[in-house]
JSON list of C-alpha atoms in Angstrom, two decimals:
[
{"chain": "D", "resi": 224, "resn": "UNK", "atom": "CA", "xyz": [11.52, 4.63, -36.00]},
{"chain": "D", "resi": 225, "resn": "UNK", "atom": "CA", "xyz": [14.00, 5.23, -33.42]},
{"chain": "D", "resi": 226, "resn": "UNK", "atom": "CA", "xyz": [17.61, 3.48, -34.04]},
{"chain": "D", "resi": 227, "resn": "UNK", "atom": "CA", "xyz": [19.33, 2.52, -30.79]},
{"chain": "D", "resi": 228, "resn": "UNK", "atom": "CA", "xyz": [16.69, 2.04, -28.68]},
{"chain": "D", "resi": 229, "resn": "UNK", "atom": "CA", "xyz": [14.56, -0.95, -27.76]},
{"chain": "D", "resi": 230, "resn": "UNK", "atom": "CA", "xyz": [12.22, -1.88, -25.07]},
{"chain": "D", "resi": 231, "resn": "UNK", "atom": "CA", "xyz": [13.28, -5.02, -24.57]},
{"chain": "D", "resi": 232, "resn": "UNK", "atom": "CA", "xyz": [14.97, -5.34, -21.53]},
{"chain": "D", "resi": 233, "resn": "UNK", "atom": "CA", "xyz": [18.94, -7.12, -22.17]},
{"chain": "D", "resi": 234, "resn": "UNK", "atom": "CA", "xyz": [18.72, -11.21, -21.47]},
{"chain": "D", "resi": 235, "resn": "UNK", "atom": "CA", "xyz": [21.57, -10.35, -18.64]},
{"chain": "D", "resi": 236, "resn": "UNK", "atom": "CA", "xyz": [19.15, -8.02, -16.77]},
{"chain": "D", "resi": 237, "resn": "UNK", "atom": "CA", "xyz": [18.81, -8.22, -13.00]},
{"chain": "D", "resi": 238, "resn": "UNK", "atom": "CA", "xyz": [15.10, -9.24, -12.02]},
{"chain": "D", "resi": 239, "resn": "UNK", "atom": "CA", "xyz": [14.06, -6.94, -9.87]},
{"chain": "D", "resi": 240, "resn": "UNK", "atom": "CA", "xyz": [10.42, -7.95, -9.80]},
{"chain": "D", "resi": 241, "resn": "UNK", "atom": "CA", "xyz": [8.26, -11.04, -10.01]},
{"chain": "D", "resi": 242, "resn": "UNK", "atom": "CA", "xyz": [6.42, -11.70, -13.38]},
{"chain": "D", "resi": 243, "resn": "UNK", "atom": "CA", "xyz": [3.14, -12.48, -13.04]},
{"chain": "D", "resi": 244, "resn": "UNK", "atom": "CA", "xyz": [1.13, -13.04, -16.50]},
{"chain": "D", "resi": 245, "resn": "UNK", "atom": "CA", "xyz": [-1.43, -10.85, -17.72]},
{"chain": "D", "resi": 246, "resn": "UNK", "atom": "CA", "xyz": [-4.99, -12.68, -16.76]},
{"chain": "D", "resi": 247, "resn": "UNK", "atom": "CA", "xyz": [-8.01, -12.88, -14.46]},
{"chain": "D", "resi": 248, "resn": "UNK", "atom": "CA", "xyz": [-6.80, -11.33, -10.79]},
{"chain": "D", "resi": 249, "resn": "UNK", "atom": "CA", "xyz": [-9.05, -13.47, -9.39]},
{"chain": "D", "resi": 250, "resn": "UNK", "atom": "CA", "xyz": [-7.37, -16.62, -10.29]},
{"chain": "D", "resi": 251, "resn": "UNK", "atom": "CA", "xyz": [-4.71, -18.27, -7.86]},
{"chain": "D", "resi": 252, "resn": "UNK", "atom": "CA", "xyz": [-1.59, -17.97, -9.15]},
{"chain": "D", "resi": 253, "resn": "UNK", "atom": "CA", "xyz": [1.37, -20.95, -9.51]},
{"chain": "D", "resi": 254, "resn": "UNK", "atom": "CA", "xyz": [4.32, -20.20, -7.71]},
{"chain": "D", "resi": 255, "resn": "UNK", "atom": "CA", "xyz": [6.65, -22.73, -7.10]},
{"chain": "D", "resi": 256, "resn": "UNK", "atom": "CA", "xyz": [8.10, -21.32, -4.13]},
{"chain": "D", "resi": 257, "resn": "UNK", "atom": "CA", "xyz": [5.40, -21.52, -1.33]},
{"chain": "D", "resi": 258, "resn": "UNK", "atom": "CA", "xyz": [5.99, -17.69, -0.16]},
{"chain": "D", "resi": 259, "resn": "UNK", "atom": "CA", "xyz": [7.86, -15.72, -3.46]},
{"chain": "D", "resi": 260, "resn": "UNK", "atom": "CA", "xyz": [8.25, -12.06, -1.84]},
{"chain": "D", "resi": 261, "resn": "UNK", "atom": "CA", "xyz": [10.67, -9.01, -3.21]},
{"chain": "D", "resi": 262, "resn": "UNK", "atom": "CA", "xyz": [11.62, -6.62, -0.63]},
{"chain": "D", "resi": 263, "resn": "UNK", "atom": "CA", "xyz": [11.99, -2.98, -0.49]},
{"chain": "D", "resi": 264, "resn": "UNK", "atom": "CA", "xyz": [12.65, -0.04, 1.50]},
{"chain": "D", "resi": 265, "resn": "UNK", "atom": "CA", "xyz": [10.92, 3.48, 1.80]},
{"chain": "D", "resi": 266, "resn": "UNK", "atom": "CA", "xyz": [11.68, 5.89, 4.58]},
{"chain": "D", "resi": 267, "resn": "UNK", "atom": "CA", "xyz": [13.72, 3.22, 6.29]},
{"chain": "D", "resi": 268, "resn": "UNK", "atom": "CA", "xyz": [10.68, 0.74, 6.73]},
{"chain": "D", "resi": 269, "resn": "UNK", "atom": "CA", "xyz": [11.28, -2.69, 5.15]},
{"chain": "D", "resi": 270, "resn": "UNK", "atom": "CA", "xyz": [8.32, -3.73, 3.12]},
{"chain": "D", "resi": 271, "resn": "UNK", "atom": "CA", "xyz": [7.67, -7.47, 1.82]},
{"chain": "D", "resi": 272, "resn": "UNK", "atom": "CA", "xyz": [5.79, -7.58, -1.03]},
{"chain": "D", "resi": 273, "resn": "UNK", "atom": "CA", "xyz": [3.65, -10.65, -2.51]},
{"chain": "D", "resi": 274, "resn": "UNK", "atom": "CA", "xyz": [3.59, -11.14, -6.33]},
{"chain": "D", "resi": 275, "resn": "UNK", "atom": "CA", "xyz": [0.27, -9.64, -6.74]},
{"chain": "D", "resi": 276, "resn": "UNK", "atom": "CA", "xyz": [0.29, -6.64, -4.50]},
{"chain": "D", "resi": 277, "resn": "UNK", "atom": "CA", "xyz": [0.76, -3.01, -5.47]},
{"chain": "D", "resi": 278, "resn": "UNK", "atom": "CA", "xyz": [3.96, -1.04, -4.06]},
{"chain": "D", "resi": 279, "resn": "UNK", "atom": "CA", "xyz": [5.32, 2.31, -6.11]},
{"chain": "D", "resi": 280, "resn": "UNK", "atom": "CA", "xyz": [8.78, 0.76, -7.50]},
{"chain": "D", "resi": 281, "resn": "UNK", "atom": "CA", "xyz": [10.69, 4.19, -7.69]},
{"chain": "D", "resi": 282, "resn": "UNK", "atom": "CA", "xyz": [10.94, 4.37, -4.02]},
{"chain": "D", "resi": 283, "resn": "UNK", "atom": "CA", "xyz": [12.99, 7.45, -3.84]},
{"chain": "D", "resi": 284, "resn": "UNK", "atom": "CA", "xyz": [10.39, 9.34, -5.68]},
{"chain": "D", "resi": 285, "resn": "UNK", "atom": "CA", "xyz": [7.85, 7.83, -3.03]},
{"chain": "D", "resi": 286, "resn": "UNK", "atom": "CA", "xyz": [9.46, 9.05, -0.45]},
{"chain": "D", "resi": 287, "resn": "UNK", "atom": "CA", "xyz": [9.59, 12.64, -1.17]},
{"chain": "D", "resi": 288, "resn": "UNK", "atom": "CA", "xyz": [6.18, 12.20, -2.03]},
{"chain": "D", "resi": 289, "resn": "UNK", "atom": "CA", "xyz": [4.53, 10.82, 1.01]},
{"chain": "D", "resi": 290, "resn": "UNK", "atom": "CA", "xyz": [6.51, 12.93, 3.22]},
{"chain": "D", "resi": 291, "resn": "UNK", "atom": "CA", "xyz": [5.64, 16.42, 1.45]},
{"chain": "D", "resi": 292, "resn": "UNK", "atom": "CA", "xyz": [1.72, 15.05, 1.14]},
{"chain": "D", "resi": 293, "resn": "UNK", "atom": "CA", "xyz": [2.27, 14.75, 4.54]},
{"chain": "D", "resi": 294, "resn": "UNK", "atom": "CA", "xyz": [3.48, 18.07, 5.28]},
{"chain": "D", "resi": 295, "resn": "UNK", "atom": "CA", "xyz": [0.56, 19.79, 2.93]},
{"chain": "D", "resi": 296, "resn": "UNK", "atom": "CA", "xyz": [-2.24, 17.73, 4.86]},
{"chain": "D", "resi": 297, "resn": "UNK", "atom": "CA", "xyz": [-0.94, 19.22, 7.98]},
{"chain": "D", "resi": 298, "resn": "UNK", "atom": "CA", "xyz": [-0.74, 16.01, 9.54]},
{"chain": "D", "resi": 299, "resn": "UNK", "atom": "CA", "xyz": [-0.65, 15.71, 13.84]},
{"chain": "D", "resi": 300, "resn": "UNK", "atom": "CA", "xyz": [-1.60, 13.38, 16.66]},
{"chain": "D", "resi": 301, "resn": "UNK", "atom": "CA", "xyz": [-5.15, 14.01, 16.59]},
{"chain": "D", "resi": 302, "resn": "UNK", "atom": "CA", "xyz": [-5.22, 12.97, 12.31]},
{"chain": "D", "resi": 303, "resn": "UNK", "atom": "CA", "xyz": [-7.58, 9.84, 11.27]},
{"chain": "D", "resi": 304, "resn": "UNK", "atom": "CA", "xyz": [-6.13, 9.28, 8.10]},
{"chain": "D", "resi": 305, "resn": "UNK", "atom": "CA", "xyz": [-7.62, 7.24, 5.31]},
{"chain": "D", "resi": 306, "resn": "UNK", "atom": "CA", "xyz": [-4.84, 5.26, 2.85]},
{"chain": "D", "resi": 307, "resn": "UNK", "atom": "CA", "xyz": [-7.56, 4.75, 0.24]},
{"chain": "D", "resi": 308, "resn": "UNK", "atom": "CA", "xyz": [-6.02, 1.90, -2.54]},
{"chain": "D", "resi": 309, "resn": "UNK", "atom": "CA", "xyz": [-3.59, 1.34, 0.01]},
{"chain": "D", "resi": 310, "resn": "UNK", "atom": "CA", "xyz": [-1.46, -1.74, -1.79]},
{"chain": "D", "resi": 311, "resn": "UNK", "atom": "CA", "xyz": [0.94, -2.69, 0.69]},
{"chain": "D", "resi": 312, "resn": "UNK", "atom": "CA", "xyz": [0.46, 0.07, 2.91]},
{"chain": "D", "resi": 313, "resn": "UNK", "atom": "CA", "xyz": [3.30, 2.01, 2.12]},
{"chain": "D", "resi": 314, "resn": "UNK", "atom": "CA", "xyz": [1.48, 5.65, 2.29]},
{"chain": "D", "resi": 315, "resn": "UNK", "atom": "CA", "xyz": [-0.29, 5.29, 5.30]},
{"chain": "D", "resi": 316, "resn": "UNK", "atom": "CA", "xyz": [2.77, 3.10, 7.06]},
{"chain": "D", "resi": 317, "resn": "UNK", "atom": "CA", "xyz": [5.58, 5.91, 6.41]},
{"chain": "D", "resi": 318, "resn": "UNK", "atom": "CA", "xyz": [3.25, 8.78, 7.72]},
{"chain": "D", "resi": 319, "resn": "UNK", "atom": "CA", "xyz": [2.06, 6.56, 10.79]},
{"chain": "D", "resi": 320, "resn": "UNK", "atom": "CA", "xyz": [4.34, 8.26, 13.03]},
{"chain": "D", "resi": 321, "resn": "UNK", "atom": "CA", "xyz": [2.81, 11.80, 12.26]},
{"chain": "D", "resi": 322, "resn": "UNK", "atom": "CA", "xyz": [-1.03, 10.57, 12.44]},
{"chain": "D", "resi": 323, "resn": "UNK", "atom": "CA", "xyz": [-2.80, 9.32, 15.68]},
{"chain": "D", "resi": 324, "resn": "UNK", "atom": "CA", "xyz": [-4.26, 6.54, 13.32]},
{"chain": "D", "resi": 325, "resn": "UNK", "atom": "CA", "xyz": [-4.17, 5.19, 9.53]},
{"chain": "D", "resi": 326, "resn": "UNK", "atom": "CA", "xyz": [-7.44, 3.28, 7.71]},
{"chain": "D", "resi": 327, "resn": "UNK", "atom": "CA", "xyz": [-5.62, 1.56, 4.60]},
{"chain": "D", "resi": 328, "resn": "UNK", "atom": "CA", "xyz": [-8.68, 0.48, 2.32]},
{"chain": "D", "resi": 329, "resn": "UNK", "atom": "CA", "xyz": [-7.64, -1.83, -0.31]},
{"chain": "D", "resi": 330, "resn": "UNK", "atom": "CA", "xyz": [-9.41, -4.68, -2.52]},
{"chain": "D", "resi": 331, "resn": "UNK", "atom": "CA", "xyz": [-6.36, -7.29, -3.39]},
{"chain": "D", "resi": 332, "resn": "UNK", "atom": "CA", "xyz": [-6.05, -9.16, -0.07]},
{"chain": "D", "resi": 333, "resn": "UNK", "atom": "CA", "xyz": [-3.23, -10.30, -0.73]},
{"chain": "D", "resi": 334, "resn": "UNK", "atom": "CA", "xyz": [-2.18, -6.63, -0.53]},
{"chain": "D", "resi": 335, "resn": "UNK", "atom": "CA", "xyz": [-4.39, -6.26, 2.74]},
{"chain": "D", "resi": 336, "resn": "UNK", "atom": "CA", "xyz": [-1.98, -9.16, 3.92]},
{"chain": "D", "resi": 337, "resn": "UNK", "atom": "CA", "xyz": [1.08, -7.58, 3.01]},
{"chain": "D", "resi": 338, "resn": "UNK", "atom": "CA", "xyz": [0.01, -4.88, 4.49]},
{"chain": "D", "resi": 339, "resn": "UNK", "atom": "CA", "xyz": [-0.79, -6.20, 8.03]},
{"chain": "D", "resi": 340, "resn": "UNK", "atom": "CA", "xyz": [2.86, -7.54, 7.57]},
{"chain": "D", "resi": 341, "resn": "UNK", "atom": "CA", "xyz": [5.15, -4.66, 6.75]},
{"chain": "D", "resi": 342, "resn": "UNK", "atom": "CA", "xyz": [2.96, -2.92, 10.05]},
{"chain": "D", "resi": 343, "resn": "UNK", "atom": "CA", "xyz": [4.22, -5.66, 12.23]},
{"chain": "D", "resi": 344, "resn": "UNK", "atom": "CA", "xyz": [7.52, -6.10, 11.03]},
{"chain": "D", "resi": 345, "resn": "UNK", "atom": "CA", "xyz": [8.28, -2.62, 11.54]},
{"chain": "D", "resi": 346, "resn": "UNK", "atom": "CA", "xyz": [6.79, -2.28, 15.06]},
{"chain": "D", "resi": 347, "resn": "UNK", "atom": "CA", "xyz": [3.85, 0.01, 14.01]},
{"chain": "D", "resi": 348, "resn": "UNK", "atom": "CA", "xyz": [0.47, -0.32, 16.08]},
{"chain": "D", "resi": 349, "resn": "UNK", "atom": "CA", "xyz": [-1.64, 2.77, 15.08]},
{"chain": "D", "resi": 350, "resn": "UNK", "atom": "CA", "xyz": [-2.48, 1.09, 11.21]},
{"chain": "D", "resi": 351, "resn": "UNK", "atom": "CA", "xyz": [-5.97, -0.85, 10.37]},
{"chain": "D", "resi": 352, "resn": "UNK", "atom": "CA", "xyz": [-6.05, -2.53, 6.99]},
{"chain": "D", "resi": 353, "resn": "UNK", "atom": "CA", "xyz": [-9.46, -3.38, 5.75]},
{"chain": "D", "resi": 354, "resn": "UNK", "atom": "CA", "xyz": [-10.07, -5.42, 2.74]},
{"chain": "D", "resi": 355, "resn": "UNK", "atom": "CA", "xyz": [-13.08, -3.80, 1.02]},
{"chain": "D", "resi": 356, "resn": "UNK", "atom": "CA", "xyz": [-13.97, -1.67, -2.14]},
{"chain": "D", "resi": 357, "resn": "UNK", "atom": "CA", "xyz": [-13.09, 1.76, -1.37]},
{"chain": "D", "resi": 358, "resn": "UNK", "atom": "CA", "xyz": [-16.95, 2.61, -2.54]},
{"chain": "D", "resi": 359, "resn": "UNK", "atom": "CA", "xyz": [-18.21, 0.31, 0.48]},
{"chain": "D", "resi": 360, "resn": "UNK", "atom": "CA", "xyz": [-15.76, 1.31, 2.97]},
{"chain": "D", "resi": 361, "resn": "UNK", "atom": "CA", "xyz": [-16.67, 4.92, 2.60]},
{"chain": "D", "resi": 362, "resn": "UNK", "atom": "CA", "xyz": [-20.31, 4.28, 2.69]},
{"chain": "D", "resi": 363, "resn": "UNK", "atom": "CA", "xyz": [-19.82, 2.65, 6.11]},
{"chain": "D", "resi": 364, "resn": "UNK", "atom": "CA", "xyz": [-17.86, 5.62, 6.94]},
{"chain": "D", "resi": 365, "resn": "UNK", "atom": "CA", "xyz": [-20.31, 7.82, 6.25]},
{"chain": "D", "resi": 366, "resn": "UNK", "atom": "CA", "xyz": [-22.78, 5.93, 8.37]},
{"chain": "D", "resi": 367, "resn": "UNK", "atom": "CA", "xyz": [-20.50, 6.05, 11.41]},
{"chain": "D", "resi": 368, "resn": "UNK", "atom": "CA", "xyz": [-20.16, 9.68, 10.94]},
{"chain": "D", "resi": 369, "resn": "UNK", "atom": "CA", "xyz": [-23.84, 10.46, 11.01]},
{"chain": "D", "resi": 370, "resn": "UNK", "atom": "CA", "xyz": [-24.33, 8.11, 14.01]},
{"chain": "D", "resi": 371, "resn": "UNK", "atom": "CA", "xyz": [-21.22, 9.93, 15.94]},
{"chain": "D", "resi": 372, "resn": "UNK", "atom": "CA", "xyz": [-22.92, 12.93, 15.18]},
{"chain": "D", "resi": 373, "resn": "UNK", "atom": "CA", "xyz": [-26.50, 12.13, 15.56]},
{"chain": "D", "resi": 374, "resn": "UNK", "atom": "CA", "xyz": [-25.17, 10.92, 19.53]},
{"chain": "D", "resi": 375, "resn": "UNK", "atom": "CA", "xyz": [-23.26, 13.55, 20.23]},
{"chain": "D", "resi": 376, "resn": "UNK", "atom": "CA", "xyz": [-25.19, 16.54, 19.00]}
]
């Protein structure tokens, strides 16, 4: 046993988060406010986040992340790139401006929603979200490939 520390957070925390209780995803859930959102920031882009979508809560972390995946995918204009599990689209929305287009691929449509949101409401046009197992989405993908090529060669 460890004296001194606990994991329960102090009753005079600040909520920084919506709970949400474990259970079926599937099922709605009750809210009493009609549109409960928390709002974040990464790389200057405001995000808006519903109760049940996905967004990576040490931002700062996320940051420096993204942008050096960026850098090591050598990234440019002519890049198609593919946020697969996209949540609320924060991957593929803070590298938008070094790709030609994004693909964000993610099951939870609410997340898919958010998504299409946080592109809007930060003015970027060059993002598609789809809502879609990632295991369908990349079959079609492959099927679009092989037609491309079957056209053009």
């Amino acid at each position: 046993d460890h004296q001194g520390i606990s994991n329960v957070a102090p009753s005079d925390a600040p909520l920084h988060s919506l709970p949400i209780a474990a259970g079926d995803p599937e099922r709605d859930v009750n809210i009493s406010a009609a549109d409960v959102r928390i709002h974040d920031y990464i790389s200057n882009l405001r995000f808006s986040i519903s109760p049940t979508s996905f967004f990576q809560v040490n931002t700062l972390a996320a940051e420096k992340l993204y942008s050096l995946a960026g850098d090591w995918a050598c990234l440019g204009p002519d890049t198609l790139l593919f946020d697969v599990c996209c949540g609320t689209g924060a991957i593929g929305l803070t590298l938008a401006h070094r790709v030609g287009m994004v693909i964000g691929i993610e099951m939870n449509a609410a997340a898919v929603s958010d998504a299409h949101k946080n592109a809007e409401n930060n003015g970027i046009k060059n993002c598609r979200f789809i809502c879609s197992k990632v295991r369908s989405a990349v079959l079609i993908f492959q099927i679009l490939v092989e037609f491309i090529f079957s056209i053009t060669y």
